[in-house]
Amino acid sequence: MTTTKEIMHTYPNYPAPSGRAEVELVKANPFALLITNGADCEHPPVATHLPIVFPPESGATTDLTGHRLWGHLGRKNTHWQSFAEQPEALAVFSTSQAYVSPSNYHFTPAAPTLNYAAVHLTGTITVLEDDAESLAVVERTVEALEGQRESPWSPEGSHELFRKIISGVVSFAFDVTGMTSMFKLSQDMPAQVHERVADDLDRPSCPHADVAGLMRQTGVSESTGEDGEDATA
């Protein structure tokens, strides 16, 4: 994890298991929240939910600092018009937020919490003015998102449509200057509790299989007691 200053409050009990895990979380959760400051104290910060993906052949493996990402948004979203004056931005990537019920603990007293993982990136935004560059960003975004599907759709027959609608899109480069994260995955719980929580989140009726998978990858801390200090956010 590399950062020049704290851009997210973190707790020492919940570190990312590795820099590679941080990079993979960003790659696996490309729908980000992009936040920039207002022009002055009278204008509040502005946030847009949008896809941010890795360019082709990105060399980022264990740290995104110093690397470039790509993003785009609709031209009718006026947020992009402030990028020239406010190029410094924060991009937030996260898993789903999984409620953890004390029914999994088998001890009392106990308190519920939420498990999740998040990576915050600071960076500078550069609008890509050329239509060819913008089209490359959109096509790469489709490739990245379709790549997560079991049977990816091919855009081969839609390239002409993409060219027609690209004028309604603003693409940008996001050059990462700092990265921090928190992986809050019940690492501070006993192994049996950790396993029960992961199993509960992995039920077919529960929409948090992504968190359960990260829990199993991360495991538990070397030293755990009968309960853990809760830190929800």
mmCIF file of C-alpha atoms in Angstrom:
data_model
loop_
_atom_site.group_PDB
_atom_site.id
_atom_site.type_symbol
_atom_site.label_atom_id
_atom_site.label_comp_id
_atom_site.label_asym_id
_atom_site.label_seq_id
_atom_site.Cartn_x
_atom_site.Cartn_y
_atom_site.Cartn_z
ATOM 1 C CA MET A 1 0.000 0.000 0.000
ATOM 2 C CA THR A 2 1.457 3.368 -1.029
ATOM 3 C CA THR A 3 0.103 6.767 -0.093
ATOM 4 C CA THR A 4 1.487 10.193 0.676
ATOM 5 C CA LYS A 5 -1.212 11.028 3.195
ATOM 6 C CA GLU A 6 -4.219 9.298 4.712
ATOM 7 C CA ILE A 7 -7.083 9.300 2.209
ATOM 8 C CA MET A 8 -9.230 6.805 4.136
ATOM 9 C CA HIS A 9 -9.425 5.982 7.825
ATOM 10 C CA THR A 10 -8.164 2.441 8.363
ATOM 11 C CA TYR A 11 -7.835 0.062 11.306
ATOM 12 C CA PRO A 12 -4.654 -1.987 11.840
ATOM 13 C CA ASN A 13 -6.689 -5.191 12.332
ATOM 14 C CA TYR A 14 -7.932 -5.069 8.736
ATOM 15 C CA PRO A 15 -5.034 -4.711 6.289
ATOM 16 C CA ALA A 16 -5.096 -5.927 2.717
ATOM 17 C CA PRO A 17 -3.419 -9.341 2.502
ATOM 18 C CA SER A 18 -1.097 -8.011 -0.222
ATOM 19 C CA GLY A 19 -0.631 -5.259 -2.763
ATOM 20 C CA ARG A 20 -1.704 -7.718 -5.424
ATOM 21 C CA ALA A 21 -5.028 -8.173 -3.599
ATOM 22 C CA GLU A 22 -5.574 -4.404 -3.717
ATOM 23 C CA VAL A 23 -4.901 -4.268 -7.450
ATOM 24 C CA GLU A 24 -7.134 -7.270 -8.098
ATOM 25 C CA LEU A 25 -9.981 -5.686 -6.106
ATOM 26 C CA VAL A 26 -9.847 -2.581 -8.324
ATOM 27 C CA LYS A 27 -9.796 -4.768 -11.418
ATOM 28 C CA ALA A 28 -12.687 -6.948 -10.215
ATOM 29 C CA ASN A 29 -14.863 -4.003 -9.130
ATOM 30 C CA PRO A 30 -14.547 -1.436 -11.940
ATOM 31 C CA PHE A 31 -17.731 0.493 -11.130
ATOM 32 C CA ALA A 32 -16.168 3.265 -9.065
ATOM 33 C CA LEU A 33 -17.206 6.459 -7.321
ATOM 34 C CA LEU A 34 -15.218 9.413 -8.690
ATOM 35 C CA ILE A 35 -15.130 12.488 -6.433
ATOM 36 C CA THR A 36 -13.700 15.938 -7.073
ATOM 37 C CA ASN A 37 -13.751 19.087 -4.971
ATOM 38 C CA GLY A 38 -16.027 21.986 -5.758
ATOM 39 C CA ALA A 39 -14.537 25.099 -7.329
ATOM 40 C CA ASP A 40 -14.695 26.950 -3.989
ATOM 41 C CA CYS A 41 -16.322 26.818 -0.559
ATOM 42 C CA GLU A 42 -19.699 27.701 -2.062
ATOM 43 C CA HIS A 43 -19.637 24.653 -4.350
ATOM 44 C CA PRO A 44 -19.829 21.206 -2.701
ATOM 45 C CA PRO A 45 -17.780 18.204 -3.868
ATOM 46 C CA VAL A 46 -19.175 16.381 -6.904
ATOM 47 C CA ALA A 47 -19.368 12.596 -7.277
ATOM 48 C CA THR A 48 -20.179 10.352 -10.226
ATOM 49 C CA HIS A 49 -20.626 6.576 -10.333
ATOM 50 C CA LEU A 50 -18.819 5.314 -13.433
ATOM 51 C CA PRO A 51 -16.597 2.544 -14.792
ATOM 52 C CA ILE A 52 -12.826 2.876 -14.426
ATOM 53 C CA VAL A 53 -10.737 0.137 -16.030
ATOM 54 C CA PHE A 54 -7.156 -0.877 -16.746
ATOM 55 C CA PRO A 55 -5.768 0.043 -20.182
ATOM 56 C CA PRO A 56 -4.609 -2.852 -22.357
ATOM 57 C CA GLU A 57 -1.346 -4.414 -21.224
ATOM 58 C CA SER A 58 -1.286 -2.473 -17.959
ATOM 59 C CA GLY A 59 1.819 -3.311 -15.974
ATOM 60 C CA ALA A 60 0.205 -2.777 -12.565
ATOM 61 C CA THR A 61 0.467 -5.878 -10.376
ATOM 62 C CA THR A 62 1.129 -4.952 -6.738
ATOM 63 C CA ASP A 63 0.724 -1.158 -6.586
ATOM 64 C CA LEU A 64 -1.307 1.199 -8.740
ATOM 65 C CA THR A 65 0.643 4.310 -7.773
ATOM 66 C CA GLY A 66 2.258 5.747 -10.877
ATOM 67 C CA HIS A 67 -0.028 3.808 -13.212
ATOM 68 C CA ARG A 68 -2.800 5.080 -15.496
ATOM 69 C CA LEU A 69 -6.435 3.953 -15.539
ATOM 70 C CA TRP A 70 -9.185 4.810 -18.013
ATOM 71 C CA GLY A 71 -12.731 6.003 -17.372
ATOM 72 C CA HIS A 72 -15.661 7.595 -19.136
ATOM 73 C CA LEU A 73 -18.988 9.271 -18.429
ATOM 74 C CA GLY A 74 -21.849 10.762 -20.401
ATOM 75 C CA ARG A 75 -21.176 14.203 -21.897
ATOM 76 C CA LYS A 76 -24.483 15.443 -20.473
ATOM 77 C CA ASN A 77 -23.056 14.860 -16.997
ATOM 78 C CA THR A 78 -21.488 18.275 -16.370
ATOM 79 C CA HIS A 79 -19.072 16.847 -13.800
ATOM 80 C CA TRP A 80 -16.444 16.473 -16.556
ATOM 81 C CA GLN A 81 -16.479 20.211 -17.240
ATOM 82 C CA SER A 82 -14.735 20.821 -13.913
ATOM 83 C CA PHE A 83 -11.883 18.392 -14.564
ATOM 84 C CA ALA A 84 -9.596 21.049 -16.072
ATOM 85 C CA GLU A 85 -9.972 23.308 -13.004
ATOM 86 C CA GLN A 86 -10.173 20.439 -10.490
ATOM 87 C CA PRO A 87 -8.004 17.604 -11.889
ATOM 88 C CA GLU A 88 -7.252 16.127 -8.459
ATOM 89 C CA ALA A 89 -9.740 13.346 -7.763
ATOM 90 C CA LEU A 90 -10.551 10.449 -5.470
ATOM 91 C CA ALA A 91 -11.733 7.141 -6.927
ATOM 92 C CA VAL A 92 -13.373 4.619 -4.600
ATOM 93 C CA PHE A 93 -13.618 0.910 -5.440
ATOM 94 C CA SER A 94 -15.368 -1.567 -3.151
ATOM 95 C CA THR A 95 -16.934 -4.965 -2.781
ATOM 96 C CA SER A 96 -20.526 -5.408 -1.690
ATOM 97 C CA GLN A 97 -21.170 -4.560 1.970
ATOM 98 C CA ALA A 98 -22.018 -7.743 3.850
ATOM 99 C CA TYR A 99 -23.972 -7.672 7.107
ATOM 100 C CA VAL A 100 -22.469 -10.069 9.649
ATOM 101 C CA SER A 101 -24.996 -11.478 12.112
ATOM 102 C CA PRO A 102 -23.870 -12.393 15.645
ATOM 103 C CA SER A 103 -25.779 -15.649 15.164
ATOM 104 C CA ASN A 104 -22.572 -16.895 13.538
ATOM 105 C CA TYR A 105 -20.432 -16.170 16.586
ATOM 106 C CA HIS A 106 -21.791 -18.716 19.113
ATOM 107 C CA PHE A 107 -20.779 -16.470 22.010
ATOM 108 C CA THR A 108 -22.330 -13.598 23.942
ATOM 109 C CA PRO A 109 -22.295 -10.702 24.402
ATOM 110 C CA ALA A 110 -21.813 -9.915 20.731
ATOM 111 C CA ALA A 111 -22.525 -7.133 18.263
ATOM 112 C CA PRO A 112 -23.288 -7.211 14.524
ATOM 113 C CA THR A 113 -21.018 -5.563 11.988
ATOM 114 C CA LEU A 114 -20.377 -5.233 8.250
ATOM 115 C CA ASN A 115 -17.650 -6.917 6.231
ATOM 116 C CA TYR A 116 -16.275 -5.335 3.077
ATOM 117 C CA ALA A 117 -13.093 -4.405 1.245
ATOM 118 C CA ALA A 118 -12.358 -1.033 -0.322
ATOM 119 C CA VAL A 119 -9.494 0.633 -2.166
ATOM 120 C CA HIS A 120 -9.229 4.427 -2.414
ATOM 121 C CA LEU A 121 -7.091 5.959 -5.141
ATOM 122 C CA THR A 122 -6.048 9.575 -5.480
ATOM 123 C CA GLY A 123 -5.045 10.777 -8.904
ATOM 124 C CA THR A 124 -5.161 13.438 -11.571
ATOM 125 C CA ILE A 125 -7.647 13.471 -14.439
ATOM 126 C CA THR A 126 -6.849 14.284 -18.050
ATOM 127 C CA VAL A 127 -9.737 14.487 -20.521
ATOM 128 C CA LEU A 128 -9.000 12.599 -23.749
ATOM 129 C CA GLU A 129 -10.173 14.946 -26.476
ATOM 130 C CA ASP A 130 -9.549 12.733 -29.513
ATOM 131 C CA ASP A 131 -12.505 10.593 -30.638
ATOM 132 C CA ALA A 132 -10.203 7.671 -31.417
ATOM 133 C CA GLU A 133 -8.796 7.760 -27.892
ATOM 134 C CA SER A 134 -12.282 7.993 -26.424
ATOM 135 C CA LEU A 135 -13.477 5.074 -28.541
ATOM 136 C CA ALA A 136 -10.518 2.997 -27.325
ATOM 137 C CA VAL A 137 -11.549 3.691 -23.711
ATOM 138 C CA VAL A 138 -15.157 2.675 -24.320
ATOM 139 C CA GLU A 139 -14.182 -0.487 -26.192
ATOM 140 C CA ARG A 140 -11.718 -1.415 -23.465
ATOM 141 C CA THR A 141 -14.445 -0.868 -20.848
ATOM 142 C CA VAL A 142 -16.781 -3.224 -22.715
ATOM 143 C CA GLU A 143 -13.982 -5.787 -22.986
ATOM 144 C CA ALA A 144 -13.214 -5.582 -19.255
ATOM 145 C CA LEU A 145 -16.843 -5.896 -18.143
ATOM 146 C CA GLU A 146 -17.763 -8.592 -20.656
ATOM 147 C CA GLY A 147 -14.674 -10.478 -19.495
ATOM 148 C CA GLN A 148 -16.382 -11.008 -16.137
ATOM 149 C CA ARG A 149 -19.278 -12.847 -17.786
ATOM 150 C CA GLU A 150 -19.334 -16.598 -18.329
ATOM 151 C CA SER A 151 -20.275 -16.085 -21.992
ATOM 152 C CA PRO A 152 -18.898 -12.694 -23.108
ATOM 153 C CA TRP A 153 -20.763 -10.739 -25.775
ATOM 154 C CA SER A 154 -18.710 -9.737 -28.794
ATOM 155 C CA PRO A 155 -18.997 -6.092 -29.962
ATOM 156 C CA GLU A 156 -17.676 -7.063 -33.401
ATOM 157 C CA GLY A 157 -20.904 -6.121 -35.159
ATOM 158 C CA SER A 158 -21.422 -2.897 -33.192
ATOM 159 C CA HIS A 159 -18.258 -0.895 -33.868
ATOM 160 C CA GLU A 160 -20.054 1.458 -36.257
ATOM 161 C CA LEU A 161 -22.717 2.168 -33.621
ATOM 162 C CA PHE A 162 -19.966 2.912 -31.097
ATOM 163 C CA ARG A 163 -18.447 5.434 -33.504
ATOM 164 C CA LYS A 164 -21.803 7.147 -33.940
ATOM 165 C CA ILE A 165 -22.462 7.566 -30.220
ATOM 166 C CA ILE A 166 -18.912 8.378 -29.077
ATOM 167 C CA SER A 167 -19.604 12.119 -29.338
ATOM 168 C CA GLY A 168 -21.955 11.707 -26.365
ATOM 169 C CA VAL A 169 -19.139 10.330 -24.216
ATOM 170 C CA VAL A 170 -16.263 12.003 -22.378
ATOM 171 C CA SER A 171 -13.314 9.709 -21.742
ATOM 172 C CA PHE A 172 -10.434 10.454 -19.412
ATOM 173 C CA ALA A 173 -7.161 9.140 -18.061
ATOM 174 C CA PHE A 174 -6.744 8.789 -14.301
ATOM 175 C CA ASP A 175 -3.082 8.878 -13.229
ATOM 176 C CA VAL A 176 -2.817 7.339 -9.781
ATOM 177 C CA THR A 177 -0.814 9.273 -7.184
ATOM 178 C CA GLY A 178 -1.774 7.410 -4.011
ATOM 179 C CA MET A 179 -3.491 4.249 -2.817
ATOM 180 C CA THR A 180 -4.860 3.025 0.501
ATOM 181 C CA SER A 181 -7.256 0.275 1.467
ATOM 182 C CA MET A 182 -9.084 -1.627 4.148
ATOM 183 C CA PHE A 183 -10.083 -5.292 3.957
ATOM 184 C CA LYS A 184 -12.506 -5.774 6.855
ATOM 185 C CA LEU A 185 -13.107 -9.512 6.648
ATOM 186 C CA SER A 186 -13.415 -10.855 10.223
ATOM 187 C CA GLN A 187 -9.667 -11.519 10.360
ATOM 188 C CA ASP A 188 -9.737 -10.770 14.079
ATOM 189 C CA MET A 189 -12.245 -13.541 14.829
ATOM 190 C CA PRO A 190 -11.433 -17.148 15.789
ATOM 191 C CA ALA A 191 -11.033 -19.437 12.788
ATOM 192 C CA GLN A 192 -14.298 -21.291 13.469
ATOM 193 C CA VAL A 193 -16.248 -18.010 13.620
ATOM 194 C CA HIS A 194 -14.517 -16.757 10.490
ATOM 195 C CA GLU A 195 -15.525 -19.939 8.651
ATOM 196 C CA ARG A 196 -19.149 -19.721 9.798
ATOM 197 C CA VAL A 197 -19.412 -16.083 8.696
ATOM 198 C CA ALA A 198 -17.951 -16.907 5.279
ATOM 199 C CA ASP A 199 -20.354 -19.830 4.880
ATOM 200 C CA ASP A 200 -23.295 -17.612 5.846
ATOM 201 C CA LEU A 201 -22.314 -14.981 3.254
ATOM 202 C CA ASP A 202 -21.868 -17.672 0.604
ATOM 203 C CA ARG A 203 -25.444 -18.975 0.804
ATOM 204 C CA PRO A 204 -27.300 -19.014 -2.553
ATOM 205 C CA SER A 205 -29.836 -16.508 -1.195
ATOM 206 C CA CYS A 206 -27.126 -14.104 0.033
ATOM 207 C CA PRO A 207 -25.692 -11.542 -2.434
ATOM 208 C CA HIS A 208 -22.247 -11.405 -0.833
ATOM 209 C CA ALA A 209 -20.311 -14.289 -2.347
ATOM 210 C CA ASP A 210 -17.613 -11.784 -3.345
ATOM 211 C CA VAL A 211 -16.950 -10.948 0.307
ATOM 212 C CA ALA A 212 -17.029 -14.615 1.308
ATOM 213 C CA GLY A 213 -14.428 -15.365 -1.359
ATOM 214 C CA LEU A 214 -12.134 -12.611 -0.111
ATOM 215 C CA MET A 215 -12.575 -13.837 3.466
ATOM 216 C CA ARG A 216 -11.349 -17.284 2.484
ATOM 217 C CA GLN A 217 -8.415 -15.836 0.568
ATOM 218 C CA THR A 218 -7.409 -13.588 3.472
ATOM 219 C CA GLY A 219 -7.907 -16.001 6.388
ATOM 220 C CA VAL A 220 -7.566 -14.946 10.017
ATOM 221 C CA SER A 221 -4.963 -13.044 11.991
ATOM 222 C CA GLU A 222 -2.195 -15.013 13.651
ATOM 223 C CA SER A 223 -3.584 -14.163 17.071
ATOM 224 C CA THR A 224 -7.327 -14.009 17.747
ATOM 225 C CA GLY A 225 -9.331 -13.961 20.925
ATOM 226 C CA GLU A 226 -12.885 -14.975 21.700
ATOM 227 C CA ASP A 227 -14.181 -11.717 20.304
ATOM 228 C CA GLY A 228 -12.866 -8.878 18.186
ATOM 229 C CA GLU A 229 -12.979 -5.122 18.364
ATOM 230 C CA ASP A 230 -15.672 -3.970 15.968
ATOM 231 C CA ALA A 231 -14.914 -1.232 13.467
ATOM 232 C CA THR A 232 -17.722 -0.841 10.987
ATOM 233 C CA ALA A 233 -16.366 2.122 9.010
#
